[in-house]
Amino acid sequence: VWNTPEFKDATLNPGLVLTINKAPPIVILVQPSDSADTTVVEAFFAAACPTVWTAGVQFPSGAVTTSNITGDLMRTPYSIGYARTSEGAKNGLNELQIQNAAGAYQLAARVNITNTVAALSSQFPASYSSSFAAVQSLNMGGTNVHPLTVVDYLYIPLDMSTSGERGPLIQAMAKYTGTVDGQNILSGLGVTAFGASSTVAALVSTAAATM
């Protein structure tokens, strides 16, 4: 229930002020198990709470699965769920602060993209041609670095020389994503762009130039 003592625990939720004086049930709304958002949330729980969110752990049995998460959150009193920041903001939903690996509570609206890129790029291998499997964007630490950071990326063959006309077109598209105009387009799609002068954009441009 919403007035459970754990919510009022100053250690668990410092600064939280609850205005609910009764005990309505918490309605947990989740997206389908095969959705990208559910995959991300479960991966974050596993990274941030490995002793609690172990293999086989699932959402509570009373959780309601919905394919219209934002609509159902708006219609259902005392509900809680998860959605992409752009979707929640577009529908006027309130956002919870989430604790990152450094112990700071973060809102997506206060994310510092420079610090986020720094936390991400510090994990990059020495060469763009090396494996990026160890790079982890979830549960990062840092000032104004959100722990639920998801990075959209492209999988492109390293050698496009035998791809005919497609090769130069894909190379041009990859290069464009690292330019100011390319980053501006990304910003208009409801995601936060890394910026054309960032380490990530520089890596994309270098890799694209050698395809």
Short mmCIF file of C-alpha atoms in Angstrom, two decimals:
data_model
loop_
_atom_site.label_atom_id
_atom_site.label_comp_id
_atom_site.label_asym_id
_atom_site.label_seq_id
_atom_site.Cartn_x
_atom_site.Cartn_y
_atom_site.Cartn_z
CA VAL A 1 0.00 0.00 0.00
CA TRP A 2 1.10 3.59 -0.56
CA ASN A 3 1.46 4.53 3.10
CA THR A 4 3.69 1.55 3.91
CA PRO A 5 6.46 2.43 6.43
CA GLU A 6 9.20 1.65 3.90
CA PHE A 7 8.14 4.62 1.77
CA LYS A 8 8.45 6.93 4.78
CA ASP A 9 11.89 5.57 5.69
CA ALA A 10 14.25 8.55 5.47
CA THR A 11 17.16 6.23 4.69
CA LEU A 12 15.46 4.58 1.74
CA ASN A 13 13.68 7.70 0.46
CA PRO A 14 15.41 10.82 1.78
CA GLY A 15 13.31 13.96 1.39
CA LEU A 16 10.16 12.09 0.33
CA VAL A 17 6.92 13.65 1.57
CA LEU A 18 3.79 11.53 1.18
CA THR A 19 0.44 13.31 1.14
CA ILE A 20 -1.52 10.05 1.17
CA ASN A 21 -2.95 9.40 4.63
CA LYS A 22 -4.96 6.31 3.76
CA ALA A 23 -3.81 2.93 2.52
CA PRO A 24 -4.83 2.51 -1.12
CA PRO A 25 -3.28 -0.48 -2.88
CA ILE A 26 -0.36 0.11 -5.24
CA VAL A 27 -1.40 -0.82 -8.77
CA ILE A 28 1.70 -2.06 -10.61
CA LEU A 29 1.49 -1.74 -14.38
CA VAL A 30 4.08 -3.52 -16.52
CA GLN A 31 4.66 -3.80 -20.21
CA PRO A 32 4.71 -7.19 -21.98
CA SER A 33 7.67 -9.38 -21.04
CA ASP A 34 9.05 -9.26 -24.58
CA SER A 35 8.99 -5.45 -24.83
CA ALA A 36 12.24 -3.49 -25.06
CA ASP A 37 11.32 -1.34 -22.04
CA THR A 38 10.73 -4.40 -19.85
CA THR A 39 14.07 -5.86 -20.94
CA VAL A 40 15.83 -2.62 -19.99
CA VAL A 41 14.08 -2.29 -16.60
CA GLU A 42 14.83 -5.89 -15.65
CA ALA A 43 18.48 -5.49 -16.73
CA PHE A 44 18.72 -2.35 -14.57
CA PHE A 45 17.26 -4.15 -11.54
CA ALA A 46 19.76 -6.98 -12.04
CA ALA A 47 22.64 -4.49 -12.20
CA ALA A 48 21.51 -2.25 -9.33
CA CYS A 49 20.05 -4.89 -7.01
CA PRO A 50 21.86 -8.15 -7.85
CA THR A 51 21.15 -9.76 -4.47
CA VAL A 52 17.41 -9.08 -4.76
CA TRP A 53 16.66 -9.21 -8.47
CA THR A 54 18.21 -12.61 -9.15
CA ALA A 55 17.63 -15.07 -11.99
CA GLY A 56 14.00 -16.08 -12.18
CA VAL A 57 12.69 -13.10 -10.17
CA GLN A 58 9.64 -11.50 -11.75
CA PHE A 59 7.28 -8.62 -11.07
CA PRO A 60 4.70 -9.26 -8.31
CA SER A 61 1.92 -11.67 -9.24
CA GLY A 62 -0.64 -8.88 -8.98
CA ALA A 63 1.07 -6.74 -11.61
CA VAL A 64 -1.13 -5.84 -14.58
CA THR A 65 0.37 -6.26 -18.04
CA THR A 66 -0.61 -3.60 -20.56
CA SER A 67 0.39 -2.59 -24.06
CA ASN A 68 -0.80 0.97 -23.42
CA ILE A 69 1.33 1.82 -20.40
CA THR A 70 1.04 5.62 -20.50
CA GLY A 71 -2.71 5.57 -21.11
CA ASP A 72 -3.35 3.11 -18.30
CA LEU A 73 -1.10 5.02 -15.90
CA MET A 74 -3.13 8.15 -16.58
CA ARG A 75 -6.43 6.33 -16.07
CA THR A 76 -5.54 4.21 -13.03
CA PRO A 77 -5.42 5.88 -9.59
CA TYR A 78 -2.43 5.02 -7.37
CA SER A 79 -0.67 3.19 -10.18
CA ILE A 80 3.03 2.97 -10.90
CA GLY A 81 4.82 1.73 -13.99
CA TYR A 82 7.63 2.43 -16.42
CA ALA A 83 7.83 4.02 -19.86
CA ARG A 84 10.33 5.88 -21.98
CA THR A 85 10.96 9.40 -20.74
CA SER A 86 9.70 10.97 -23.96
CA GLU A 87 6.40 9.07 -23.71
CA GLY A 88 5.85 9.92 -20.06
CA ALA A 89 6.65 13.60 -20.53
CA LYS A 90 4.40 13.84 -23.57
CA ASN A 91 1.48 12.55 -21.52
CA GLY A 92 2.18 14.67 -18.44
CA LEU A 93 3.08 11.78 -16.15
CA ASN A 94 5.08 12.34 -12.97
CA GLU A 95 8.59 10.92 -12.92
CA LEU A 96 10.22 9.20 -9.97
CA GLN A 97 13.82 9.91 -9.04
CA ILE A 98 16.04 6.85 -9.34
CA GLN A 99 19.25 6.32 -7.44
CA ASN A 100 22.36 5.88 -9.60
CA ALA A 101 25.53 3.95 -8.81
CA ALA A 102 27.04 7.00 -7.08
CA GLY A 103 24.11 7.17 -4.65
CA ALA A 104 22.52 10.29 -6.20
CA TYR A 105 18.82 10.43 -7.04
CA GLN A 106 18.22 11.49 -10.63
CA LEU A 107 15.42 12.75 -12.85
CA ALA A 108 15.72 12.33 -16.61
CA ALA A 109 14.90 16.03 -17.05
CA ARG A 110 18.06 16.96 -15.12
CA VAL A 111 20.47 14.71 -16.97
CA ASN A 112 23.81 16.26 -17.89
CA ILE A 113 24.65 14.83 -21.30
CA THR A 114 28.35 15.77 -21.02
CA ASN A 115 28.70 13.82 -17.78
CA THR A 116 26.70 10.93 -19.20
CA VAL A 117 28.92 10.72 -22.28
CA ALA A 118 32.00 10.84 -20.04
CA ALA A 119 30.69 7.98 -17.88
CA LEU A 120 29.87 5.98 -20.99
CA SER A 121 32.99 6.69 -23.04
CA SER A 122 35.27 5.91 -20.08
CA GLN A 123 34.30 2.28 -20.69
CA PHE A 124 35.10 2.30 -24.40
CA PRO A 125 37.85 -0.01 -25.68
CA ALA A 126 41.00 1.56 -27.09
CA SER A 127 39.91 0.84 -30.69
CA TYR A 128 36.46 1.16 -32.26
CA SER A 129 37.10 -2.19 -33.96
CA SER A 130 37.32 -3.94 -30.56
CA SER A 131 34.35 -5.43 -28.73
CA PHE A 132 31.98 -3.07 -26.91
CA ALA A 133 30.31 -5.93 -25.03
CA ALA A 134 31.63 -4.72 -21.68
CA VAL A 135 30.24 -1.18 -22.09
CA GLN A 136 27.31 -0.79 -19.69
CA SER A 137 24.97 2.19 -19.85
CA LEU A 138 22.69 0.99 -17.05
CA ASN A 139 23.40 1.84 -13.41
CA MET A 140 26.21 4.28 -14.19
CA GLY A 141 27.31 6.79 -11.56
CA GLY A 142 28.20 10.46 -11.78
CA THR A 143 26.66 13.89 -11.27
CA ASN A 144 23.34 14.13 -13.09
CA VAL A 145 23.92 10.78 -14.80
CA HIS A 146 20.68 8.81 -14.98
CA PRO A 147 20.98 5.14 -14.04
CA LEU A 148 18.44 4.10 -16.66
CA THR A 149 20.37 5.39 -19.65
CA VAL A 150 19.64 3.54 -22.89
CA VAL A 151 21.83 4.05 -25.94
CA ASP A 152 20.48 3.62 -29.47
CA TYR A 153 23.12 2.45 -31.89
CA LEU A 154 23.70 1.03 -35.36
CA TYR A 155 25.08 -2.36 -36.31
CA ILE A 156 27.01 -1.87 -39.55
CA PRO A 157 29.46 -4.28 -41.20
CA LEU A 158 33.01 -3.03 -40.87
CA ASP A 159 33.74 -3.70 -44.54
CA MET A 160 31.13 -2.30 -46.96
CA SER A 161 33.44 -2.28 -49.99
CA THR A 162 31.60 -5.15 -51.66
CA SER A 163 28.10 -3.80 -51.01
CA GLY A 164 27.78 -1.88 -54.25
CA GLU A 165 25.83 1.38 -54.06
CA ARG A 166 24.57 0.56 -50.57
CA GLY A 167 28.05 0.86 -49.07
CA PRO A 168 28.57 4.60 -49.68
CA LEU A 169 24.96 5.37 -48.69
CA ILE A 170 25.28 3.57 -45.36
CA GLN A 171 28.67 5.20 -44.78
CA ALA A 172 27.16 8.64 -45.45
CA MET A 173 24.27 7.94 -43.06
CA ALA A 174 26.66 6.85 -40.31
CA LYS A 175 28.77 9.97 -40.77
CA TYR A 176 25.68 12.18 -40.76
CA THR A 177 24.58 10.94 -37.34
CA GLY A 178 27.72 12.52 -35.88
CA THR A 179 27.16 15.95 -37.40
CA VAL A 180 25.33 18.90 -35.85
CA ASP A 181 22.38 18.46 -38.23
CA GLY A 182 22.26 14.73 -37.60
CA GLN A 183 22.26 15.21 -33.84
CA ASN A 184 19.51 17.85 -34.13
CA ILE A 185 17.30 15.35 -35.95
CA LEU A 186 17.85 12.83 -33.16
CA SER A 187 16.86 15.42 -30.57
CA GLY A 188 13.57 15.91 -32.40
CA LEU A 189 12.77 12.20 -32.09
CA GLY A 190 12.37 12.31 -28.33
CA VAL A 191 15.88 11.14 -27.46
CA THR A 192 18.82 13.07 -26.05
CA ALA A 193 21.58 13.52 -28.61
CA PHE A 194 25.20 13.07 -27.57
CA GLY A 195 26.26 16.20 -29.42
CA ALA A 196 28.40 16.50 -32.51
CA SER A 197 31.49 17.41 -30.49
CA SER A 198 31.22 14.46 -28.09
CA THR A 199 33.52 11.47 -27.82
CA VAL A 200 30.73 9.24 -29.09
CA ALA A 201 30.15 11.31 -32.22
CA ALA A 202 33.89 11.41 -32.89
CA LEU A 203 34.04 7.63 -32.62
CA VAL A 204 31.15 7.26 -35.06
CA SER A 205 32.79 9.61 -37.55
CA THR A 206 36.15 7.82 -37.31
CA ALA A 207 34.60 4.40 -37.73
CA ALA A 208 32.40 5.53 -40.62
CA ALA A 209 35.37 7.05 -42.43
CA THR A 210 37.16 3.70 -42.50
CA MET A 211 34.24 1.53 -43.63
#
